[in-house]
Short mmCIF file of C-alpha atoms and ligand atoms in Angstrom, two decimals:
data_model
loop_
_atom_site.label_atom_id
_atom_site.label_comp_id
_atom_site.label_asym_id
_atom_site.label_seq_id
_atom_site.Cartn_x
_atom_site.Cartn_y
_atom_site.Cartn_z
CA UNK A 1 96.34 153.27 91.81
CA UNK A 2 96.50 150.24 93.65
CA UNK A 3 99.49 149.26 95.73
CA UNK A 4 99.79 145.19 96.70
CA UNK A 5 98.66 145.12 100.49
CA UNK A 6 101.41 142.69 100.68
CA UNK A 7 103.96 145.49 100.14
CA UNK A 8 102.04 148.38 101.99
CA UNK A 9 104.21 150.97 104.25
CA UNK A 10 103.22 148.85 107.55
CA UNK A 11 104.66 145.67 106.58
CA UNK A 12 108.13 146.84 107.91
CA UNK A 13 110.17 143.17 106.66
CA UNK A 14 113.15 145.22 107.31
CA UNK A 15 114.74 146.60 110.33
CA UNK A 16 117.49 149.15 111.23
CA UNK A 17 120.25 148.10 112.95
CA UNK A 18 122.13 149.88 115.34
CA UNK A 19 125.50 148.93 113.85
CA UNK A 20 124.51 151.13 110.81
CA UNK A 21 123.04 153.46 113.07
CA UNK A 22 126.30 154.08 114.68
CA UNK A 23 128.87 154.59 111.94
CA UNK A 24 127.77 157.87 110.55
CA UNK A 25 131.27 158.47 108.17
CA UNK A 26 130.62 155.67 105.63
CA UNK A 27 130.05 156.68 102.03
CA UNK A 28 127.11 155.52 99.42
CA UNK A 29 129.29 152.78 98.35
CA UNK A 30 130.18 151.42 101.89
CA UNK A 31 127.01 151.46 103.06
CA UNK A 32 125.47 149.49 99.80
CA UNK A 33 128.74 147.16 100.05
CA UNK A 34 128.37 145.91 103.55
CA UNK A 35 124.19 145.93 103.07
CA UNK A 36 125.30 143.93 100.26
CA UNK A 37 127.49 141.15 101.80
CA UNK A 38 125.12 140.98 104.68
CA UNK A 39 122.86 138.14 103.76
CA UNK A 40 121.04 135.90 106.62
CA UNK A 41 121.89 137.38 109.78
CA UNK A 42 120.57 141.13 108.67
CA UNK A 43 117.05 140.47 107.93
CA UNK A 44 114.00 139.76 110.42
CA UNK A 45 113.62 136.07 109.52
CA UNK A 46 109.29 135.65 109.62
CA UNK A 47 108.95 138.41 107.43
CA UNK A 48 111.69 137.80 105.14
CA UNK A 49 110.54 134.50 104.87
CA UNK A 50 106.51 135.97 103.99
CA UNK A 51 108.45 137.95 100.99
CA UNK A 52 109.92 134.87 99.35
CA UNK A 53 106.66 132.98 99.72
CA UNK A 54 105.19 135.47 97.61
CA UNK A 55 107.78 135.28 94.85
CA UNK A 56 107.52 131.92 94.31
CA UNK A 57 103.69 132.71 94.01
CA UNK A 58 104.71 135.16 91.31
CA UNK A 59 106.81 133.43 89.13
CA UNK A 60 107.25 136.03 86.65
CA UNK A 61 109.02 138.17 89.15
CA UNK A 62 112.67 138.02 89.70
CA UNK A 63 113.05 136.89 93.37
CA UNK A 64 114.10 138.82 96.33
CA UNK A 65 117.31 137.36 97.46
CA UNK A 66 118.17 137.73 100.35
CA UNK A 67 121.27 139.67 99.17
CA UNK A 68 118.79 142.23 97.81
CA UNK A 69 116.89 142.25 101.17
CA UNK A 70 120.48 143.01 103.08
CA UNK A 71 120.70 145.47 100.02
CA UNK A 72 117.61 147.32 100.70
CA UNK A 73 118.46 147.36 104.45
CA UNK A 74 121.35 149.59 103.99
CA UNK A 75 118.76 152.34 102.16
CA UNK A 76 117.52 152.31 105.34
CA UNK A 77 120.21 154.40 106.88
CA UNK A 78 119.53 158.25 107.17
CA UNK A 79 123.54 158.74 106.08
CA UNK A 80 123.02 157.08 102.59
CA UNK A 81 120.40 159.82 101.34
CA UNK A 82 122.02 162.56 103.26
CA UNK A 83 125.29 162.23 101.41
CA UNK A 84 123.11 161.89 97.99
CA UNK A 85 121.16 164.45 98.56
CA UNK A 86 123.93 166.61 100.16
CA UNK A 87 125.84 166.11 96.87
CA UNK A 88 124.63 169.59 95.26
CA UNK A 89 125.59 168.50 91.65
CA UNK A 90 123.68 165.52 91.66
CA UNK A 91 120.74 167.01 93.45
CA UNK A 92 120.65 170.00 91.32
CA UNK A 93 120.67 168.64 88.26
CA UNK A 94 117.67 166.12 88.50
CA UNK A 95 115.89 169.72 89.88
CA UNK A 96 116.79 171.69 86.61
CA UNK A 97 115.86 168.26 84.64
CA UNK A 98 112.25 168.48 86.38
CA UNK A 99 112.53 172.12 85.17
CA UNK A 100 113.32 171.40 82.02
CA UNK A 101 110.71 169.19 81.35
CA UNK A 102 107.82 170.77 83.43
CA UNK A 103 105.49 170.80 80.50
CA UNK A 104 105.59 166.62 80.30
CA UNK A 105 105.44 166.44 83.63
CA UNK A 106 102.55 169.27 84.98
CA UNK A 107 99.28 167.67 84.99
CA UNK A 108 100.89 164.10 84.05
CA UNK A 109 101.40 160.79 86.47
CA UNK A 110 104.79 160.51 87.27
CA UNK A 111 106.60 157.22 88.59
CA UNK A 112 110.00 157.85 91.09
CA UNK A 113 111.77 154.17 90.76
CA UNK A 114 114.00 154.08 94.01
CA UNK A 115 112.23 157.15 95.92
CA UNK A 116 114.48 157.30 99.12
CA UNK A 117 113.16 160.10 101.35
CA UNK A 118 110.95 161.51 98.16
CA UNK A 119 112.82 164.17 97.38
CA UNK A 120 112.71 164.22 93.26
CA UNK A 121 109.03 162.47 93.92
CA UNK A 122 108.09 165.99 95.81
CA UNK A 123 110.34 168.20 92.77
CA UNK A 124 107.77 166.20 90.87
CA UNK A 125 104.97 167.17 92.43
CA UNK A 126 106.10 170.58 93.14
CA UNK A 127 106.25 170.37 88.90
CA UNK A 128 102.92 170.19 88.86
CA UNK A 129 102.52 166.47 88.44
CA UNK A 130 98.83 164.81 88.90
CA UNK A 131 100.21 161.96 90.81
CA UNK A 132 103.52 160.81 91.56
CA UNK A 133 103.90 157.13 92.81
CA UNK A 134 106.99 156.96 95.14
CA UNK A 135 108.66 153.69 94.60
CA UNK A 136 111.27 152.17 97.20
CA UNK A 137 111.59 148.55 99.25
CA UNK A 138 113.47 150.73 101.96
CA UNK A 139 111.92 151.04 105.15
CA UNK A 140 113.35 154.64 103.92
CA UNK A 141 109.61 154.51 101.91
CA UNK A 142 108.08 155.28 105.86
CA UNK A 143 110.04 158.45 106.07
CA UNK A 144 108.93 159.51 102.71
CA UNK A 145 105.71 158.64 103.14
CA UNK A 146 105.73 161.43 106.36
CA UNK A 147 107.70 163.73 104.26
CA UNK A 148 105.09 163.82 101.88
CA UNK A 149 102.39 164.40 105.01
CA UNK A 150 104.20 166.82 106.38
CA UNK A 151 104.61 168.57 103.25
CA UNK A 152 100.31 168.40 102.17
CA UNK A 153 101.20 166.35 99.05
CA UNK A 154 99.55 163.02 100.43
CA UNK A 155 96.92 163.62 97.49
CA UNK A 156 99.41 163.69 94.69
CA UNK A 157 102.33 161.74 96.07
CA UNK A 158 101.45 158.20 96.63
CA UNK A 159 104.18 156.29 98.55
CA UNK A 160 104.51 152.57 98.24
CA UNK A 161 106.89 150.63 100.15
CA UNK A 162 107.88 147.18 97.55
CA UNK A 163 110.20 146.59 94.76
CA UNK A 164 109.44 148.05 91.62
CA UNK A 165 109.14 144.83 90.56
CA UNK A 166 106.11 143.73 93.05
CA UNK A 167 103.67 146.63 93.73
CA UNK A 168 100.96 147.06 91.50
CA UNK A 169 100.23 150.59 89.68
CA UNK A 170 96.63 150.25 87.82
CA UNK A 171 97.41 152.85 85.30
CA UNK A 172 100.10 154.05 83.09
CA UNK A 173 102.59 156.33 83.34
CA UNK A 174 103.86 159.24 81.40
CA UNK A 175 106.99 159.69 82.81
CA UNK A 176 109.76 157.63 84.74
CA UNK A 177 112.29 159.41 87.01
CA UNK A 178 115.32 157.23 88.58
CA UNK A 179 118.99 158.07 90.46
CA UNK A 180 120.01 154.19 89.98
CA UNK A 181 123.18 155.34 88.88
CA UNK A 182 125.73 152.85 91.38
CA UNK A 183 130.13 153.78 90.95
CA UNK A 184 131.18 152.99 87.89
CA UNK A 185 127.65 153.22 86.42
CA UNK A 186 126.43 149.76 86.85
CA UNK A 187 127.28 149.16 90.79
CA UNK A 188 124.46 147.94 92.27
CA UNK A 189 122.66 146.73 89.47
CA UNK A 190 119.66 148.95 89.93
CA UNK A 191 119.07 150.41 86.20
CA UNK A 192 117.25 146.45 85.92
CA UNK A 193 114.35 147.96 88.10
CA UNK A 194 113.86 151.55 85.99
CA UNK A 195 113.83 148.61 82.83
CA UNK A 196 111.09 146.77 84.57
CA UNK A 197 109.34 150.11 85.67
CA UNK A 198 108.88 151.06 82.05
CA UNK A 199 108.01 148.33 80.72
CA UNK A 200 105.41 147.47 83.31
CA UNK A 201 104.08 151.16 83.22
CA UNK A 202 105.42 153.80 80.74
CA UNK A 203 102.64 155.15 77.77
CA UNK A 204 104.44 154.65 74.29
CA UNK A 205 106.16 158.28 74.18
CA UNK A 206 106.58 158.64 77.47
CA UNK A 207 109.78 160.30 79.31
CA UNK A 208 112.40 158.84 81.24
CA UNK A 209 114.79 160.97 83.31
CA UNK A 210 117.74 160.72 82.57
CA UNK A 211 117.47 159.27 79.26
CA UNK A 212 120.87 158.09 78.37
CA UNK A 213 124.11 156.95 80.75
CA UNK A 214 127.68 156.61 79.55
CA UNK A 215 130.56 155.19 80.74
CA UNK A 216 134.21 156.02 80.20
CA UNK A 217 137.37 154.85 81.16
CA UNK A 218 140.92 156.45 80.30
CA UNK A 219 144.55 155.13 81.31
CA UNK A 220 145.87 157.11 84.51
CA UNK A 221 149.34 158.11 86.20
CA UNK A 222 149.16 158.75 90.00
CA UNK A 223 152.49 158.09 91.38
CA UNK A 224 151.32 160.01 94.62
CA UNK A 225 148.86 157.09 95.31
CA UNK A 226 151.05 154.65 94.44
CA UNK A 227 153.99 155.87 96.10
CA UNK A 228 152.46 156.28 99.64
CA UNK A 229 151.26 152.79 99.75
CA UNK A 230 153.73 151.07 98.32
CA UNK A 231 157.20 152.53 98.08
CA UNK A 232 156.32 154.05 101.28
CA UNK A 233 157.48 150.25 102.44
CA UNK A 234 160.94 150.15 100.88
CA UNK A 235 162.06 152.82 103.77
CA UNK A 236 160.51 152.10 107.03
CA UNK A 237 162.64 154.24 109.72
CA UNK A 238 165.53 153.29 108.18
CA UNK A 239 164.33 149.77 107.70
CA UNK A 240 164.00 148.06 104.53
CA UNK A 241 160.49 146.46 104.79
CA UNK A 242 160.21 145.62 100.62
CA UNK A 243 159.37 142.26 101.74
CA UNK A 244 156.13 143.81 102.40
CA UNK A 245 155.34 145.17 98.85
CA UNK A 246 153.42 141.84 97.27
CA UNK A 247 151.36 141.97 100.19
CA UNK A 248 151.13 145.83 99.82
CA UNK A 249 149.78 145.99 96.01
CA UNK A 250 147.82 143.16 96.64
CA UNK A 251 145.81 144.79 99.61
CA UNK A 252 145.95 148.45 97.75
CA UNK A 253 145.05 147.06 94.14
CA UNK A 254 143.17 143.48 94.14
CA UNK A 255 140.43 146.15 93.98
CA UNK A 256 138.42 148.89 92.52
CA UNK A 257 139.06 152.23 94.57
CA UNK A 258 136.75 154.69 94.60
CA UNK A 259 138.66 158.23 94.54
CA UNK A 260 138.81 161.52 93.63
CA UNK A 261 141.34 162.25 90.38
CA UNK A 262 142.08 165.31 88.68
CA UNK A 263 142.48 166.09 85.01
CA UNK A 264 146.02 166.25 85.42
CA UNK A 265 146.07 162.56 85.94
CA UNK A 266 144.69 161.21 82.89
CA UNK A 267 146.67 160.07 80.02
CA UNK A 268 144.26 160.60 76.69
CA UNK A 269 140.91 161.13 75.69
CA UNK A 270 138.41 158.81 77.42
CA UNK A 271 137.03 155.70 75.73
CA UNK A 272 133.35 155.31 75.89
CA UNK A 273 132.74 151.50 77.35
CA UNK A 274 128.90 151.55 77.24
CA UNK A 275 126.00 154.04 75.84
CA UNK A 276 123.17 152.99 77.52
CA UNK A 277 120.08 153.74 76.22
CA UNK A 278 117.13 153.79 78.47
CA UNK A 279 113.94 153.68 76.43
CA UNK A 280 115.29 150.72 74.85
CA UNK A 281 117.92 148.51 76.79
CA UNK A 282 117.02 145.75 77.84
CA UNK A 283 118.11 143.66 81.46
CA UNK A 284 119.59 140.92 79.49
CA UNK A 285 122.12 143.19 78.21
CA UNK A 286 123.62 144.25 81.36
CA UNK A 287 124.37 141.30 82.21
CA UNK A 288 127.70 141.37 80.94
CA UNK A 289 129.07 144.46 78.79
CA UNK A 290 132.32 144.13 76.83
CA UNK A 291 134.05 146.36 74.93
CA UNK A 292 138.21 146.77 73.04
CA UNK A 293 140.30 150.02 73.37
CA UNK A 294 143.03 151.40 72.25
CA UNK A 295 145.00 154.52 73.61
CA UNK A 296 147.85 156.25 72.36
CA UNK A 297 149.26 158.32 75.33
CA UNK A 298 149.83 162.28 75.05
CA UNK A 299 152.46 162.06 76.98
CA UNK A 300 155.32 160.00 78.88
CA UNK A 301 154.79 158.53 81.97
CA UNK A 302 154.02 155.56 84.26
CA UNK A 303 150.87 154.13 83.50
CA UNK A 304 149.17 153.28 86.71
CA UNK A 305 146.00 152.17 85.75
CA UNK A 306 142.87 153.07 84.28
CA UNK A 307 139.88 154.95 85.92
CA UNK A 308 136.31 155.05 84.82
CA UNK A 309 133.88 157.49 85.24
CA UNK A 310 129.95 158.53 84.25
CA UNK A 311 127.53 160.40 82.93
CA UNK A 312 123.79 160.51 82.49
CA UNK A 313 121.85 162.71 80.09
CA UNK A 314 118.73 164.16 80.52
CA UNK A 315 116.56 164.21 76.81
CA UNK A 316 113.66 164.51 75.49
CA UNK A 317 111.01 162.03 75.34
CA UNK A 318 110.93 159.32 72.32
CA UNK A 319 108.86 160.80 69.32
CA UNK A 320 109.52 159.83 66.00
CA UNK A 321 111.03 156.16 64.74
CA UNK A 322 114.46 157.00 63.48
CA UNK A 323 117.34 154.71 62.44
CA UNK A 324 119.64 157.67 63.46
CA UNK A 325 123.18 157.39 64.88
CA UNK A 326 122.01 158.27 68.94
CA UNK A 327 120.29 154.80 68.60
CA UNK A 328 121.22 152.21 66.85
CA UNK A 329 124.28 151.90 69.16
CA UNK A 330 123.52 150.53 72.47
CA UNK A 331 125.26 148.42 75.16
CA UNK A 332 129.21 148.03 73.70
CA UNK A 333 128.49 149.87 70.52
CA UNK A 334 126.81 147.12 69.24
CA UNK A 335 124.53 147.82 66.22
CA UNK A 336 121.14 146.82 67.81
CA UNK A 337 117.58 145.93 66.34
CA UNK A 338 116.29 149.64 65.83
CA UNK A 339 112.69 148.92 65.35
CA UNK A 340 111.80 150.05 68.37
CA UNK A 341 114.36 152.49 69.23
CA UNK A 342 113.24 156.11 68.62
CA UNK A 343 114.99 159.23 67.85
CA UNK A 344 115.04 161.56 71.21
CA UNK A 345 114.43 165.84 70.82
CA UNK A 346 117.59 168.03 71.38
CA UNK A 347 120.02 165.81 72.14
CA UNK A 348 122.84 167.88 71.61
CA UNK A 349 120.91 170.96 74.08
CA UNK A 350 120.95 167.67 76.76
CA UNK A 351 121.56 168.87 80.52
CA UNK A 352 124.20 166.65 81.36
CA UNK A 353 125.12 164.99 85.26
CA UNK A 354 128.77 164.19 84.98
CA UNK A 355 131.39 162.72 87.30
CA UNK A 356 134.54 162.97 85.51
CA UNK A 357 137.66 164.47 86.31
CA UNK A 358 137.85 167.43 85.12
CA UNK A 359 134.25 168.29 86.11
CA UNK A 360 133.07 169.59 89.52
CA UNK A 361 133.26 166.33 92.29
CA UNK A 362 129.90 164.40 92.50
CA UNK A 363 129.37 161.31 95.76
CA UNK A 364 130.21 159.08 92.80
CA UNK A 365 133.87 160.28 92.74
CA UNK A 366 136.08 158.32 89.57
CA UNK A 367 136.63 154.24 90.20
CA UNK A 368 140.29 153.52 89.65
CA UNK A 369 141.58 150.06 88.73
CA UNK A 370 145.39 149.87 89.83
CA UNK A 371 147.80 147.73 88.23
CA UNK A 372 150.02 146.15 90.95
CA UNK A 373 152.90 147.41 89.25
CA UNK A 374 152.78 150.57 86.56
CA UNK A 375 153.86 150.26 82.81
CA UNK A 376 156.76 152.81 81.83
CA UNK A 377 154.78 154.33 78.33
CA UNK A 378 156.55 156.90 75.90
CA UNK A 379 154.68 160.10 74.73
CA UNK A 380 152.30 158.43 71.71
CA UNK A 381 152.95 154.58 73.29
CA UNK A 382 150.19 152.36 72.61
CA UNK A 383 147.96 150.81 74.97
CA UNK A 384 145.30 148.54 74.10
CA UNK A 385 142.82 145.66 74.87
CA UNK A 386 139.64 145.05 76.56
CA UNK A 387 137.31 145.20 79.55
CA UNK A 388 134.61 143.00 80.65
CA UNK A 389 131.88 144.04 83.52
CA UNK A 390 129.48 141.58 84.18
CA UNK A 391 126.92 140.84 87.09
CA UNK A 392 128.63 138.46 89.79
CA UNK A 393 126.53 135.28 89.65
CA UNK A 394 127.16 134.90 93.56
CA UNK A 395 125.24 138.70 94.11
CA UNK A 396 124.02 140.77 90.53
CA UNK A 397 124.73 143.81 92.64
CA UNK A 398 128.78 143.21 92.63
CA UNK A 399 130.68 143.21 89.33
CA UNK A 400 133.15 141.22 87.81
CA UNK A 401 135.77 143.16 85.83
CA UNK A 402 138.37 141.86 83.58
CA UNK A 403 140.47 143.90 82.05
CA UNK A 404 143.63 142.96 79.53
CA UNK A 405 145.63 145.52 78.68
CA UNK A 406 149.07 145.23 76.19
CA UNK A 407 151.46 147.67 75.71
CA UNK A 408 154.91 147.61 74.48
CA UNK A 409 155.28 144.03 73.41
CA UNK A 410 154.07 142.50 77.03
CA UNK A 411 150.43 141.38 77.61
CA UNK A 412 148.54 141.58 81.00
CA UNK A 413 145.44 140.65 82.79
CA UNK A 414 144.22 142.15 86.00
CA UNK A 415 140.76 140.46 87.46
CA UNK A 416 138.58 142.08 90.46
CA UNK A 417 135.52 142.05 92.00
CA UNK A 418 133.46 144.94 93.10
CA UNK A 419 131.94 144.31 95.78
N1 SAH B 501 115.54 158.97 94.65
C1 SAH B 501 116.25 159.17 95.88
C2 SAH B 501 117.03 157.95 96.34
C3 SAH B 501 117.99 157.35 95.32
S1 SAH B 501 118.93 155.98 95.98
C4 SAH B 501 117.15 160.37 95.74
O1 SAH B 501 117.39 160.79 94.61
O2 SAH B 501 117.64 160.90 96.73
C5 SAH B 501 118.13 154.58 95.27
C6 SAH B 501 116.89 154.09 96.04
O3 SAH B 501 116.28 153.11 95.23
C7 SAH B 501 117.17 153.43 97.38
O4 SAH B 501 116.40 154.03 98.39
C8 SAH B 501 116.77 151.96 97.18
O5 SAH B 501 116.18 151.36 98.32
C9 SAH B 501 115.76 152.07 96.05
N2 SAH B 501 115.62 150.90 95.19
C10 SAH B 501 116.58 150.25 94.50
N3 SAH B 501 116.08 149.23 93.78
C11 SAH B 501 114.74 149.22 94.01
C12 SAH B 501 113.65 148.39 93.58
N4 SAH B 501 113.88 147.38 92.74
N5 SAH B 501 112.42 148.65 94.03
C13 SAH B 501 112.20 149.67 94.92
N6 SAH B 501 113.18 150.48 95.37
C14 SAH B 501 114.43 150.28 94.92
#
């Protein structure tokens, strides 16, 4: 164990600000979206400044931006973790994973990538774990680190405040732990640091929790939502305010929403847009993820867009090489090299974290992409076409997302930003 003095829990290159401080309501997303867009004016500028000068020493790393400073900034906030770890689905299923997989993890060095207060870093320990090194760039690493204190597990939880991607760890690891999971899976671009933590540190064999992610998306009706911000303008007091509507769709659907659907609003079976494997994808490959669809819908109605949901799995470590079906598809379905892909115990017994619909509501909620006006589809219409999500080049943490969709002889594109 040996964490870069550079990165240490005194070095404090970030600090709170009040504004956070004082707006208690906003959710995960709002919080990482405006740390996100903050750029120069939210950092302390010497220390910032000592943090790039040790990139550029370090060539090999990928540099701290300062988007990803502003980014780590809004960890900071005590409202972030509370609503994660408040959110008893999420919470309680990385606690039955740890469960699960006791025997890998009792007496074995454990890695948390992205510890937050150190709450699955002390499940860890509390597991059994030899050591558990507690990852996180957050000045939220301080409170863990007197978490851990006051908690006596200062001997086996070892708290180092960096990226994943600068502290030093002079051994290897047997298992990886990680909530990187952003809305719409890939928000926030985080699963690039659990790739970098195992390849820097995982043993050959090792475990990472959770082992798998998927993505879905499935065409929705919600004439509700659309109704109450947009035809709610046709009939203002009496008043006919439609001159309003292309202003209304545009500021209600130029984009992604994050909200909470039911079952009842989805049109077919889901469409899986990525299978991420996490023993073996690779950053490169989220860069940009594309994949086609095509939906036939159960039943007639207004097509108001799609929404797209997640879940992670939680399997068994790699064992044996295997050219099996659970990995030679990776990112977009796309056969992949399978030479060192391995074949993973029990998938199908796999203790699953979902956030769709029709399962109990997560932080995450469903992201919904609105059309700015719906398609009219008969019961068995078609719908097809394709979606691309790719890292913004202006900040990796926002996506791009294209999506084309035809139906009924007419062809349409619909671009946002998530941001
Ligand atoms: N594990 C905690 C917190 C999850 S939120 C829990 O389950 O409650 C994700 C955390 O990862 C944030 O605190 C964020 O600051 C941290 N993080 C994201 N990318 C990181 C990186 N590259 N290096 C270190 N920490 C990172």
């Amino acid at each position: 164990m040996n964490s870069s003095p550079n990165y240490s829990n005194t070095n404090g290159y970030h600090r709170r600000r009040r504004q956070q401080q004082q707006q208690p309501g906003m959710s995960r997303r709002e919080r990482v979206r405006r740390g996100s867009r903050r750029s120069r004016d939210s950092t302390d500028g010497g220390s910032s400044l000592r943090v790039c000068e040790q990139q550029q020493q370090r060539q090999h790393r990928p540099p701290c931006t300062d988007f990803d400073m502003a980014y780590f900034h809004s960890y900071a906030h005590v409202g972030i973790h509370e609503e994660m770890i408040k959110d008893r689905v999420r919470t309680e299923t990385y606690r039955s994973a740890i469960t699960q997989f006791q025997s890998y993890i009792a007496g074995k060095v454990v890695v948390d990538v992205g510890c937050g207060t150190g709450i699955l870093s002390i499940f860890c320990a509390q597991a059994g774990a030899k050591r558990v090194y507690a990852i996180d760039a957050s000045d939220i690493a301080l409170q863990a680190n007197e978490v851990v204190k006051a908690n006596n597990l200062s001997d086996i939880v070892i708290v180092l405040h960096g990226r994943v991607e600068d502290v030093e760890i002079d051994e290897e690891v047997d298992v990886i732990i990680s909530e990187w999971m952003g809305y719409m899976l890939l928000y926030e671009s985080m699963l690039g640091s659990v790739i970098t933590a195992r390849d820097r540190w995982l043993k050959p064999g090792g475990l990472i929790l959770p082992s798998d992610a998927k993505l879905y998306m499935a065409p929705v009706t919600h004439a509700d939502r659309y109704s109450e911000s947009i035809d709610f303008w046709r009939n203002v007091y009496g008043i006919d305010m439609s001159a309003m509507l292309p202003l209304a769709k545009q500021c209600a659907f130029e984009e992604p929403s994050v909200e909470t659907i039911t079952g009842e609003n989805v049109l077919t079976w889901p469409h899986v847009v990525i299978h991420v494997d996490c023993y073996s994808v690779t950053i490169h490959e989220l860069e940009s993820v594309s994949t086609r669809y095509k939906f036939k819908s159960m039943m007639r109605a207004p097509l108001h867009g799609f929404a797209f949901w997640f879940d992670v799995e939680f399997n068994g470590p790699a064992t044996t090489p295997a050219n099996s079906y659970f990995t030679n598809l990776s990112v977009d379905n796309h056969p992949t090299d399978g030479s060192h892909r391995k074949k993973r115990t029990n998938p199908s017994e796999a203790l699953v974290l979902s956030t769709a619909p029709e399962d109990p509501p997560t932080h995450w909620q469903q992201t919904l992409i609105y059309f700015y006006d719906p398609v009219e589809l008969e019961q068995d219409q078609v719908i097809e076409g394709s979606v691309v999500l790719s890292q913004s080049k202006e900040n990796r943490r926002f996506m791009n997302i294209r999506l084309e969709y035809s139906s009924g002889g007419r062809s349409y594109v619909k671009e946002s930003v998530m941001r």
